[in-house]
PDB file of C-alpha atoms in Angstrom:
ATOM      1  CA  MET A   1      17.770   3.990  19.135  1.00 83.00           C
ATOM      2  CA  LYS A   2      17.840   0.978  16.840  1.00 92.00           C
ATOM      3  CA  THR A   3      17.517   1.174  13.057  1.00 97.00           C
ATOM      4  CA  ALA A   4      16.874  -1.858  10.875  1.00 97.00           C
ATOM      5  CA  VAL A   5      17.279  -1.899   7.102  1.00 97.00           C
ATOM      6  CA  LEU A   6      14.905  -4.426   5.526  1.00 98.00           C
ATOM      7  CA  ILE A   7      15.736  -5.835   2.091  1.00 97.00           C
ATOM      8  CA  PRO A   8      13.283  -8.288   0.475  1.00 95.00           C
ATOM      9  CA  CYS A   9      15.249 -10.377  -2.023  1.00 95.00           C
ATOM     10  CA  TYR A  10      14.323 -12.727  -4.848  1.00 94.00           C
ATOM     11  CA  ASN A  11      16.991 -13.619  -7.420  1.00 94.00           C
ATOM     12  CA  GLU A  12      19.081 -10.458  -7.041  1.00 94.00           C
ATOM     13  CA  GLU A  13      22.598 -11.944  -7.097  1.00 94.00           C
ATOM     14  CA  LEU A  14      23.832  -9.192  -9.433  1.00 94.00           C
ATOM     15  CA  THR A  15      22.898  -6.340  -7.100  1.00 95.00           C
ATOM     16  CA  ILE A  16      22.332  -7.531  -3.527  1.00 96.00           C
ATOM     17  CA  LYS A  17      25.975  -7.113  -2.484  1.00 96.00           C
ATOM     18  CA  LYS A  18      26.045  -3.480  -3.588  1.00 95.00           C
ATOM     19  CA  VAL A  19      22.764  -2.710  -1.803  1.00 96.00           C
ATOM     20  CA  VAL A  20      24.032  -4.212   1.453  1.00 97.00           C
ATOM     21  CA  THR A  21      27.446  -2.540   1.307  1.00 96.00           C
ATOM     22  CA  ASP A  22      25.937   0.834   0.348  1.00 96.00           C
ATOM     23  CA  PHE A  23      23.657   0.781   3.394  1.00 96.00           C
ATOM     24  CA  LYS A  24      26.460  -0.398   5.676  1.00 96.00           C
ATOM     25  CA  ARG A  25      28.408   2.638   4.527  1.00 95.00           C
ATOM     26  CA  GLU A  26      25.494   5.075   4.783  1.00 95.00           C
ATOM     27  CA  LEU A  27      24.106   3.734   8.087  1.00 96.00           C
ATOM     28  CA  PRO A  28      27.006   1.923   9.803  1.00 95.00           C
ATOM     29  CA  HIS A  29      25.050   1.653  13.071  1.00 96.00           C
ATOM     30  CA  ALA A  30      22.040  -0.076  11.477  1.00 97.00           C
ATOM     31  CA  ASP A  31      21.298  -3.793  11.321  1.00 97.00           C
ATOM     32  CA  ILE A  32      20.947  -4.915   7.701  1.00 97.00           C
ATOM     33  CA  TYR A  33      18.399  -7.708   7.186  1.00 98.00           C
ATOM     34  CA  VAL A  34      17.988  -9.599   3.922  1.00 97.00           C
ATOM     35  CA  TYR A  35      15.000 -11.939   3.668  1.00 97.00           C
ATOM     36  CA  ASP A  36      15.536 -14.352   0.810  1.00 96.00           C
ATOM     37  CA  ASN A  37      12.275 -15.372  -0.848  1.00 95.00           C
ATOM     38  CA  ASN A  38      13.119 -18.753  -2.436  1.00 94.00           C
ATOM     39  CA  SER A  39      15.842 -17.416  -4.718  1.00 94.00           C
ATOM     40  CA  THR A  40      17.182 -19.909  -7.248  1.00 94.00           C
ATOM     41  CA  ASP A  41      20.477 -18.053  -7.705  1.00 93.00           C
ATOM     42  CA  ASN A  42      23.263 -17.162  -5.234  1.00 95.00           C
ATOM     43  CA  SER A  43      21.448 -14.235  -3.589  1.00 95.00           C
ATOM     44  CA  TYR A  44      21.365 -15.866  -0.140  1.00 95.00           C
ATOM     45  CA  LYS A  45      25.075 -16.710  -0.130  1.00 96.00           C
ATOM     46  CA  ILE A  46      26.179 -13.325  -1.477  1.00 96.00           C
ATOM     47  CA  ALA A  47      24.040 -11.400   1.024  1.00 96.00           C
ATOM     48  CA  LYS A  48      25.468 -13.412   3.906  1.00 95.00           C
ATOM     49  CA  GLU A  49      29.044 -12.913   2.729  1.00 95.00           C
ATOM     50  CA  SER A  50      28.330  -9.157   2.455  1.00 95.00           C
ATOM     51  CA  GLY A  51      27.650  -8.953   6.178  1.00 94.00           C
ATOM     52  CA  ALA A  52      23.851  -8.881   6.229  1.00 96.00           C
ATOM     53  CA  ILE A  53      21.651 -10.800   8.657  1.00 97.00           C
ATOM     54  CA  VAL A  54      20.060 -13.232   6.206  1.00 97.00           C
ATOM     55  CA  LYS A  55      16.851 -15.169   6.775  1.00 96.00           C
ATOM     56  CA  LYS A  56      14.546 -17.191   4.543  1.00 95.00           C
ATOM     57  CA  GLU A  57      10.884 -16.604   3.803  1.00 95.00           C
ATOM     58  CA  TYR A  58       9.340 -19.634   2.126  1.00 94.00           C
ATOM     59  CA  ARG A  59       5.944 -18.117   1.337  1.00 94.00           C
ATOM     60  CA  GLN A  60       6.367 -16.535  -2.070  1.00 93.00           C
ATOM     61  CA  GLY A  61       5.574 -12.863  -2.551  1.00 91.00           C
ATOM     62  CA  LYS A  62       6.842  -9.522  -1.289  1.00 93.00           C
ATOM     63  CA  GLY A  63       3.838  -9.056   0.985  1.00 92.00           C
ATOM     64  CA  ASN A  64       4.659 -12.309   2.768  1.00 93.00           C
ATOM     65  CA  VAL A  65       8.280 -11.196   3.170  1.00 95.00           C
ATOM     66  CA  VAL A  66       7.347  -7.830   4.699  1.00 95.00           C
ATOM     67  CA  ARG A  67       4.857  -9.532   7.033  1.00 94.00           C
ATOM     68  CA  SER A  68       7.621 -11.736   8.438  1.00 95.00           C
ATOM     69  CA  MET A  69      10.059  -8.815   8.696  1.00 96.00           C
ATOM     70  CA  PHE A  70       7.664  -6.678  10.712  1.00 96.00           C
ATOM     71  CA  ARG A  71       6.787  -9.593  12.993  1.00 94.00           C
ATOM     72  CA  ASP A  72      10.345 -10.786  13.584  1.00 95.00           C
ATOM     73  CA  ILE A  73      12.277  -7.538  14.001  1.00 95.00           C
ATOM     74  CA  ASP A  74      12.015  -4.954  16.767  1.00 94.00           C
ATOM     75  CA  ALA A  75      13.463  -1.543  15.958  1.00 95.00           C
ATOM     76  CA  ASP A  76      12.741   2.137  16.459  1.00 95.00           C
ATOM     77  CA  CYS A  77      13.154   2.850  12.756  1.00 97.00           C
ATOM     78  CA  TYR A  78      12.664   0.508   9.813  1.00 98.00           C
ATOM     79  CA  ILE A  79      13.958   1.375   6.352  1.00 98.00           C
ATOM     80  CA  MET A  80      12.716  -0.904   3.596  1.00 97.00           C
ATOM     81  CA  VAL A  81      14.328  -0.997   0.160  1.00 96.00           C
ATOM     82  CA  ASP A  82      14.294  -3.351  -2.805  1.00 94.00           C
ATOM     83  CA  GLY A  83      17.346  -5.488  -3.456  1.00 93.00           C
ATOM     84  CA  ASP A  84      17.639  -4.513  -7.123  1.00 92.00           C
ATOM     85  CA  ASP A  85      19.857  -1.434  -6.567  1.00 92.00           C
ATOM     86  CA  THR A  86      17.399   0.929  -8.245  1.00 91.00           C
ATOM     87  CA  TYR A  87      17.250   3.283  -5.238  1.00 92.00           C
ATOM     88  CA  GLY A  88      20.043   5.520  -4.045  1.00 90.00           C
ATOM     89  CA  VAL A  89      20.963   5.226  -0.364  1.00 93.00           C
ATOM     90  CA  GLU A  90      21.711   8.929   0.091  1.00 92.00           C
ATOM     91  CA  ALA A  91      18.201   9.606   1.428  1.00 93.00           C
ATOM     92  CA  ALA A  92      18.458   6.906   4.110  1.00 96.00           C
ATOM     93  CA  SER A  93      19.811   9.246   6.788  1.00 96.00           C
ATOM     94  CA  GLU A  94      17.027  11.758   6.200  1.00 97.00           C
ATOM     95  CA  ILE A  95      14.427   8.995   6.332  1.00 97.00           C
ATOM     96  CA  GLU A  96      15.891   7.745   9.600  1.00 97.00           C
ATOM     97  CA  LYS A  97      15.921  11.243  11.091  1.00 97.00           C
ATOM     98  CA  LEU A  98      12.253  11.856  10.266  1.00 97.00           C
ATOM     99  CA  VAL A  99      11.183   8.564  11.849  1.00 97.00           C
ATOM    100  CA  LEU A 100      13.347   8.760  14.982  1.00 96.00           C
ATOM    101  CA  SER A 101      12.357  12.381  15.625  1.00 96.00           C
ATOM    102  CA  GLY A 102       8.689  11.360  15.654  1.00 94.00           C
ATOM    103  CA  LYS A 103       7.830  13.524  12.654  1.00 96.00           C
ATOM    104  CA  ALA A 104       6.740  10.552  10.518  1.00 96.00           C
ATOM    105  CA  ASP A 105       5.260   7.093  10.958  1.00 96.00           C
ATOM    106  CA  MET A 106       5.869   6.405   7.290  1.00 97.00           C
ATOM    107  CA  VAL A 107       8.378   8.148   5.044  1.00 97.00           C
ATOM    108  CA  ILE A 108       7.861   7.754   1.322  1.00 96.00           C
ATOM    109  CA  GLY A 109      10.913   7.730  -0.913  1.00 94.00           C
ATOM    110  CA  ASN A 110       9.562   9.784  -3.799  1.00 92.00           C
ATOM    111  CA  ARG A 111      11.074   8.607  -7.104  1.00 86.00           C
ATOM    112  CA  LEU A 112       8.679  10.486  -9.354  1.00 79.00           C
ATOM    113  CA  SER A 113       9.979  13.937  -8.447  1.00 64.00           C
ATOM    114  CA  GLY A 114      13.403  13.040  -9.874  1.00 58.00           C
ATOM    115  CA  LYS A 115      14.489  11.256 -13.041  1.00 61.00           C
ATOM    116  CA  TYR A 116      12.216   8.230 -12.678  1.00 60.00           C
ATOM    117  CA  PHE A 117      10.379   8.737 -15.961  1.00 55.00           C
ATOM    118  CA  GLU A 118      13.695   9.078 -17.794  1.00 57.00           C
ATOM    119  CA  GLU A 119      15.364   6.101 -16.108  1.00 54.00           C
ATOM    120  CA  ASN A 120      12.400   3.725 -16.201  1.00 58.00           C
ATOM    121  CA  LYS A 121      12.217   2.297 -19.711  1.00 56.00           C
ATOM    122  CA  ARG A 122       8.944   0.424 -19.126  1.00 59.00           C
ATOM    123  CA  ARG A 123       6.394   2.811 -20.602  1.00 59.00           C
ATOM    124  CA  PHE A 124       3.282   1.229 -19.098  1.00 56.00           C
ATOM    125  CA  HIS A 125       4.866   1.271 -15.633  1.00 62.00           C
ATOM    126  CA  ASN A 126       5.118   5.052 -15.886  1.00 67.00           C
ATOM    127  CA  THR A 127       1.474   5.298 -16.899  1.00 73.00           C
ATOM    128  CA  GLY A 128       0.450   2.932 -14.118  1.00 72.00           C
ATOM    129  CA  ASN A 129       2.293   4.956 -11.486  1.00 76.00           C
ATOM    130  CA  LYS A 130       0.535   8.144 -12.578  1.00 81.00           C
ATOM    131  CA  LEU A 131      -2.874   6.442 -12.660  1.00 83.00           C
ATOM    132  CA  VAL A 132      -2.532   4.882  -9.198  1.00 84.00           C
ATOM    133  CA  ARG A 133      -1.208   8.122  -7.699  1.00 88.00           C
ATOM    134  CA  LYS A 134      -4.086  10.147  -9.112  1.00 89.00           C
ATOM    135  CA  ALA A 135      -6.724   7.601  -8.063  1.00 87.00           C
ATOM    136  CA  ILE A 136      -5.539   7.446  -4.440  1.00 90.00           C
ATOM    137  CA  ASN A 137      -5.087  11.210  -4.129  1.00 91.00           C
ATOM    138  CA  ILE A 138      -8.659  11.754  -5.353  1.00 89.00           C
ATOM    139  CA  LEU A 139     -10.299   8.951  -3.366  1.00 86.00           C
ATOM    140  CA  PHE A 140      -8.476   9.662  -0.106  1.00 87.00           C
ATOM    141  CA  LYS A 141      -8.096  13.441  -0.440  1.00 88.00           C
ATOM    142  CA  SER A 142      -4.308  13.358  -0.245  1.00 91.00           C
ATOM    143  CA  ASN A 143      -1.468  14.945  -2.180  1.00 92.00           C
ATOM    144  CA  LEU A 144       1.225  12.272  -2.268  1.00 93.00           C
ATOM    145  CA  GLY A 145       3.892  12.309  -4.952  1.00 90.00           C
ATOM    146  CA  ASP A 146       4.668   8.583  -5.145  1.00 90.00           C
ATOM    147  CA  ILE A 147       2.413   5.701  -4.120  1.00 89.00           C
ATOM    148  CA  MET A 148       4.236   2.576  -5.278  1.00 87.00           C
ATOM    149  CA  THR A 149       7.832   3.300  -4.317  1.00 91.00           C
ATOM    150  CA  GLY A 150       9.876   0.441  -2.885  1.00 90.00           C
ATOM    151  CA  MET A 151      11.930   2.625  -0.527  1.00 95.00           C
ATOM    152  CA  ARG A 152      10.188   3.678   2.686  1.00 96.00           C
ATOM    153  CA  GLY A 153      10.786   4.334   6.350  1.00 97.00           C
ATOM    154  CA  PHE A 154       8.515   3.185   9.184  1.00 97.00           C
ATOM    155  CA  SER A 155       8.113   3.766  12.880  1.00 96.00           C
ATOM    156  CA  TYR A 156       7.753   0.966  15.411  1.00 95.00           C
ATOM    157  CA  ARG A 157       4.105   1.946  15.851  1.00 94.00           C
ATOM    158  CA  PHE A 158       3.401   1.530  12.146  1.00 96.00           C
ATOM    159  CA  ALA A 159       5.273  -1.753  11.738  1.00 95.00           C
ATOM    160  CA  LYS A 160       3.575  -3.439  14.675  1.00 95.00           C
ATOM    161  CA  SER A 161       0.052  -2.241  13.901  1.00 94.00           C
ATOM    162  CA  TYR A 162      -0.037  -2.731  10.126  1.00 93.00           C
ATOM    163  CA  PRO A 163      -2.277  -5.723   9.272  1.00 90.00           C
ATOM    164  CA  ILE A 164      -0.757  -6.935   6.002  1.00 88.00           C
ATOM    165  CA  SER A 165      -3.247  -8.640   3.702  1.00 85.00           C
ATOM    166  CA  SER A 166      -1.463  -8.317   0.350  1.00 83.00           C
ATOM    167  CA  GLN A 167       0.867 -11.137  -0.599  1.00 80.00           C
ATOM    168  CA  GLU A 168       2.698  -9.611  -3.546  1.00 80.00           C
ATOM    169  CA  PHE A 169       3.786  -6.258  -5.003  1.00 76.00           C
ATOM    170  CA  GLU A 170       0.521  -4.444  -4.327  1.00 85.00           C
ATOM    171  CA  ILE A 171       1.660  -4.135  -0.702  1.00 90.00           C
ATOM    172  CA  GLU A 172       3.128  -0.656  -1.337  1.00 90.00           C
ATOM    173  CA  THR A 173      -0.292   0.659  -2.307  1.00 89.00           C
ATOM    174  CA  GLU A 174      -1.874  -1.047   0.701  1.00 91.00           C
ATOM    175  CA  MET A 175       0.671   0.576   3.046  1.00 93.00           C
ATOM    176  CA  THR A 176      -0.137   4.019   1.699  1.00 93.00           C
ATOM    177  CA  ILE A 177      -3.900   3.609   2.031  1.00 92.00           C
ATOM    178  CA  PHE A 178      -3.518   2.153   5.537  1.00 93.00           C
ATOM    179  CA  SER A 179      -1.501   5.217   6.584  1.00 94.00           C
ATOM    180  CA  LEU A 180      -3.985   7.660   5.084  1.00 93.00           C
ATOM    181  CA  ASN A 181      -7.002   5.915   6.558  1.00 90.00           C
ATOM    182  CA  ASN A 182      -5.574   5.711  10.082  1.00 91.00           C
ATOM    183  CA  ASN A 183      -4.165   9.242  10.239  1.00 90.00           C
ATOM    184  CA  PHE A 184      -0.508   8.222  10.515  1.00 95.00           C
ATOM    185  CA  LEU A 185       2.114  10.900  10.030  1.00 96.00           C
ATOM    186  CA  ILE A 186       3.424  10.760   6.449  1.00 96.00           C
ATOM    187  CA  GLU A 187       6.427  12.552   5.016  1.00 96.00           C
ATOM    188  CA  GLU A 188       8.091  12.365   1.604  1.00 95.00           C
ATOM    189  CA  VAL A 189      11.730  12.692   0.660  1.00 95.00           C
ATOM    190  CA  GLN A 190      13.181  12.670  -2.830  1.00 93.00           C
ATOM    191  CA  VAL A 191      15.238   9.581  -3.650  1.00 93.00           C
ATOM    192  CA  GLU A 192      17.439   8.897  -6.628  1.00 90.00           C
ATOM    193  CA  TYR A 193      16.076   6.236  -8.969  1.00 88.00           C
ATOM    194  CA  ARG A 194      18.009   4.358 -11.611  1.00 85.00           C
ATOM    195  CA  ASP A 195      16.897   1.574 -13.900  1.00 81.00           C
ATOM    196  CA  ARG A 196      18.052  -1.998 -13.334  1.00 76.00           C
ATOM    197  CA  ILE A 197      21.511  -2.931 -14.516  1.00 79.00           C
ATOM    198  CA  GLU A 198      21.867  -5.080 -17.602  1.00 75.00           C
ATOM    199  CA  GLY A 199      21.064  -8.700 -16.856  1.00 73.00           C
ATOM    200  CA  SER A 200      18.851  -7.897 -13.846  1.00 69.00           C
ATOM    201  CA  GLU A 201      15.201  -8.661 -14.539  1.00 70.00           C
ATOM    202  CA  SER A 202      12.122  -7.132 -12.932  1.00 68.00           C
ATOM    203  CA  LYS A 203       9.729  -9.487 -11.131  1.00 67.00           C
ATOM    204  CA  LEU A 204       6.750  -7.276 -11.951  1.00 66.00           C
ATOM    205  CA  ASN A 205       4.169  -8.200 -14.569  1.00 66.00           C
ATOM    206  CA  THR A 206       2.792  -4.945 -15.957  1.00 63.00           C
ATOM    207  CA  TYR A 207      -0.763  -6.102 -16.640  1.00 68.00           C
ATOM    208  CA  ARG A 208      -1.282  -8.749 -13.961  1.00 72.00           C
ATOM    209  CA  ASP A 209       0.196  -6.721 -11.105  1.00 67.00           C
ATOM    210  CA  GLY A 210      -1.394  -3.518 -12.394  1.00 73.00           C
ATOM    211  CA  PHE A 211      -4.825  -5.165 -12.289  1.00 80.00           C
ATOM    212  CA  LYS A 212      -4.141  -6.389  -8.741  1.00 78.00           C
ATOM    213  CA  VAL A 213      -3.218  -2.879  -7.615  1.00 79.00           C
ATOM    214  CA  LEU A 214      -6.350  -1.315  -9.114  1.00 81.00           C
ATOM    215  CA  SER A 215      -8.516  -4.059  -7.590  1.00 84.00           C
ATOM    216  CA  LEU A 216      -6.868  -3.431  -4.231  1.00 81.00           C
ATOM    217  CA  ILE A 217      -7.567   0.310  -4.422  1.00 84.00           C
ATOM    218  CA  LEU A 218     -11.239  -0.355  -5.132  1.00 86.00           C
ATOM    219  CA  SER A 219     -11.612  -2.899  -2.328  1.00 86.00           C
ATOM    220  CA  LEU A 220      -9.798  -0.720   0.215  1.00 83.00           C
ATOM    221  CA  PHE A 221     -11.868   2.288  -0.809  1.00 87.00           C
ATOM    222  CA  ARG A 222     -14.981   0.189  -0.132  1.00 89.00           C
ATOM    223  CA  ASP A 223     -13.649  -0.999   3.232  1.00 88.00           C
ATOM    224  CA  THR A 224     -12.261   2.320   4.470  1.00 87.00           C
ATOM    225  CA  ARG A 225     -15.024   4.641   3.242  1.00 90.00           C
ATOM    226  CA  PRO A 226     -18.109   2.421   3.129  1.00 93.00           C
ATOM    227  CA  LEU A 227     -20.737   5.151   3.423  1.00 94.00           C
ATOM    228  CA  PHE A 228     -19.301   7.106   0.501  1.00 92.00           C
ATOM    229  CA  PHE A 229     -18.751   3.952  -1.581  1.00 93.00           C
ATOM    230  CA  PHE A 230     -22.255   2.562  -1.089  1.00 95.00           C
ATOM    231  CA  SER A 231     -23.817   6.003  -1.504  1.00 96.00           C
ATOM    232  CA  LEU A 232     -22.207   6.207  -4.940  1.00 95.00           C
ATOM    233  CA  ALA A 233     -23.560   2.753  -5.786  1.00 95.00           C
ATOM    234  CA  THR A 234     -26.996   3.849  -4.585  1.00 96.00           C
ATOM    235  CA  LEU A 235     -26.872   6.984  -6.717  1.00 96.00           C
ATOM    236  CA  VAL A 236     -25.956   4.987  -9.828  1.00 96.00           C
ATOM    237  CA  LEU A 237     -28.856   2.568  -9.282  1.00 96.00           C
ATOM    238  CA  LEU A 238     -31.315   5.409  -8.693  1.00 96.00           C
ATOM    239  CA  LEU A 239     -30.211   7.080 -11.925  1.00 96.00           C
ATOM    240  CA  ILE A 240     -30.740   3.813 -13.816  1.00 95.00           C
ATOM    241  CA  ALA A 241     -34.199   3.424 -12.268  1.00 94.00           C
ATOM    242  CA  ALA A 242     -35.056   7.028 -13.150  1.00 95.00           C
ATOM    243  CA  ILE A 243     -34.054   6.546 -16.793  1.00 94.00           C
ATOM    244  CA  TYR A 244     -36.579   3.719 -17.160  1.00 92.00           C
ATOM    245  CA  PHE A 245     -39.281   5.198 -14.915  1.00 92.00           C
ATOM    246  CA  LEU A 246     -39.513   8.752 -16.289  1.00 92.00           C
ATOM    247  CA  PRO A 247     -40.829   7.830 -19.781  1.00 90.00           C
ATOM    248  CA  ILE A 248     -43.529   5.706 -18.138  1.00 89.00           C
ATOM    249  CA  PHE A 249     -44.457   8.534 -15.775  1.00 89.00           C
ATOM    250  CA  VAL A 250     -44.554  11.144 -18.563  1.00 89.00           C
ATOM    251  CA  ASN A 251     -46.763   8.866 -20.650  1.00 87.00           C
ATOM    252  CA  TYR A 252     -49.083   8.380 -17.658  1.00 85.00           C
ATOM    253  CA  LEU A 253     -49.448  12.143 -17.206  1.00 85.00           C
ATOM    254  CA  SER A 254     -50.417  12.596 -20.849  1.00 85.00           C
ATOM    255  CA  THR A 255     -52.649   9.535 -21.353  1.00 85.00           C
ATOM    256  CA  GLY A 256     -53.724   8.445 -17.878  1.00 80.00           C
ATOM    257  CA  TYR A 257     -52.551   4.911 -18.618  1.00 84.00           C
ATOM    258  CA  VAL A 258     -49.601   2.994 -17.160  1.00 81.00           C
ATOM    259  CA  GLU A 259     -47.802   1.170 -19.929  1.00 81.00           C
ATOM    260  CA  LYS A 260     -44.759  -1.147 -19.832  1.00 85.00           C
ATOM    261  CA  ILE A 261     -45.699  -2.745 -16.516  1.00 87.00           C
ATOM    262  CA  PRO A 262     -42.654  -5.129 -16.538  1.00 89.00           C
ATOM    263  CA  THR A 263     -40.306  -2.140 -16.954  1.00 89.00           C
ATOM    264  CA  LEU A 264     -42.049  -0.351 -14.071  1.00 90.00           C
ATOM    265  CA  ILE A 265     -41.621  -3.419 -11.860  1.00 92.00           C
ATOM    266  CA  MET A 266     -37.962  -3.631 -12.819  1.00 92.00           C
ATOM    267  CA  ALA A 267     -37.378   0.063 -11.991  1.00 92.00           C
ATOM    268  CA  SER A 268     -39.149  -0.346  -8.644  1.00 93.00           C
ATOM    269  CA  THR A 269     -36.983  -3.367  -7.829  1.00 95.00           C
ATOM    270  CA  VAL A 270     -33.830  -1.387  -8.611  1.00 95.00           C
ATOM    271  CA  VAL A 271     -34.987   1.388  -6.237  1.00 95.00           C
ATOM    272  CA  ILE A 272     -35.530  -1.159  -3.440  1.00 95.00           C
ATOM    273  CA  ILE A 273     -32.070  -2.617  -4.057  1.00 96.00           C
ATOM    274  CA  ALA A 274     -30.576   0.889  -3.970  1.00 95.00           C
ATOM    275  CA  VAL A 275     -32.205   1.604  -0.602  1.00 96.00           C
ATOM    276  CA  VAL A 276     -30.898  -1.681   0.827  1.00 96.00           C
ATOM    277  CA  ILE A 277     -27.382  -0.885  -0.431  1.00 96.00           C
ATOM    278  CA  PHE A 278     -27.497   2.590   1.104  1.00 95.00           C
ATOM    279  CA  PHE A 279     -28.468   1.322   4.548  1.00 95.00           C
ATOM    280  CA  SER A 280     -25.810  -1.385   4.254  1.00 95.00           C
ATOM    281  CA  GLY A 281     -23.336   1.448   3.838  1.00 94.00           C
ATOM    282  CA  VAL A 282     -24.734   3.181   6.934  1.00 95.00           C
ATOM    283  CA  VAL A 283     -24.317   0.018   9.019  1.00 95.00           C
ATOM    284  CA  LEU A 284     -20.769  -0.555   7.739  1.00 93.00           C
ATOM    285  CA  HIS A 285     -19.911   3.071   8.467  1.00 92.00           C
ATOM    286  CA  VAL A 286     -20.939   2.613  12.110  1.00 93.00           C
ATOM    287  CA  LEU A 287     -18.938  -0.621  12.339  1.00 92.00           C
ATOM    288  CA  LYS A 288     -15.913   1.133  10.838  1.00 89.00           C
ATOM    289  CA  LYS A 289     -16.076   3.877  13.472  1.00 88.00           C
ATOM    290  CA  GLN A 290     -16.167   1.241  16.196  1.00 89.00           C
ATOM    291  CA  HIS A 291     -13.185  -0.491  14.582  1.00 86.00           C
ATOM    292  CA  GLN A 292     -11.253   2.792  14.553  1.00 83.00           C
ATOM    293  CA  GLN A 293     -11.883   3.238  18.270  1.00 84.00           C
ATOM    294  CA  ARG A 294     -10.557  -0.276  18.970  1.00 86.00           C
ATOM    295  CA  PHE A 295      -7.570   0.399  16.723  1.00 86.00           C
ATOM    296  CA  GLU A 296      -6.681   3.520  18.718  1.00 83.00           C
ATOM    297  CA  GLN A 297      -6.741   1.415  21.876  1.00 85.00           C
ATOM    298  CA  PHE A 298      -4.465  -1.107  20.159  1.00 86.00           C
ATOM    299  CA  LEU A 299      -2.041   1.682  19.219  1.00 86.00           C
ATOM    300  CA  ASN A 300      -1.825   2.633  22.890  1.00 84.00           C
ATOM    301  CA  MET A 301      -0.835  -0.952  23.682  1.00 86.00           C
ATOM    302  CA  VAL A 302       1.828  -0.818  20.937  1.00 86.00           C
ATOM    303  CA  GLU A 303       3.251   2.361  22.464  1.00 82.00           C
ATOM    304  CA  MET A 304       3.419   0.691  25.877  1.00 84.00           C
ATOM    305  CA  LYS A 305       5.252  -2.266  24.343  1.00 82.00           C
ATOM    306  CA  LYS A 306       7.718   0.082  22.685  1.00 81.00           C
ATOM    307  CA  ARG A 307       8.485   1.782  26.007  1.00 80.00           C
ATOM    308  CA  GLU A 308       9.077  -1.606  27.616  1.00 80.00           C
ATOM    309  CA  LEU A 309      11.574  -2.490  24.895  1.00 77.00           C
ATOM    310  CA  GLU A 310      13.342   0.848  25.286  1.00 76.00           C
ATOM    311  CA  ASN A 311      13.610   0.352  29.062  1.00 78.00           C
ATOM    312  CA  HIS A 312      14.912  -3.172  28.515  1.00 75.00           C
ATOM    313  CA  ARG A 313      17.646  -1.908  26.193  1.00 68.00           C
TER     314      ARG A 313
END
């Protein structure tokens, strides 16, 4: 059984050597891959000298790096971790065991159950993590402890079926929603988190990347649960129409006259729009069910490909 450790890397010359050597010690049988994403420092050279298999990804952004990793590398277990040495490697063996035993298609390295909020000095990042976690758990009826962690494990089936659309750091959120929506097996393990060492700078922008993550959650909620999403939109429009229509109707009952004709026309138009939106949701719901059926067939093909690779090895 082959395990691959995947390390996206952008300007991490201060920490990349330690990350590689720690994983070589913890998982000596694993192949360590570092994908350098246009670093302007010595990250590429240091990673290569540390014994990693180093490749370049010229399209900027973590999502682009992970896309290339999943396409290029065949393994039974993938363990992805950031190159900034903020995650302890002690949980790697447990992550590997869960994936190789078939108990998980995605293993989440849960930072938030440990000392994350003490170690992470960026106050708004803590708030953002809590907000995103709560939003996804409510919208997708889950109970996950950490949504945006950078340390995860994946099965072959997940890696080869995951259609990556995010280009940057919102990919962690996209992975989680993809797993929940497609009924993949998810497990969580606690991982040690420590803040970056002095001189190592985060690539995240609190406000810009936070807005991207929230926008992604909304768009994926619309795409994965269209009937619910468009039903909510319909309900909101009907409430707005009712607010404007009821005073006109009450006045008609008491006087026998219809006043504020333009307002009545506007309310009627909103009702028509609401009905159209609702039936759009119904149509998209049917299309989504058909897509899920095709996706299950695709997963069967992925499983067949995996067996062929195992027989070849």
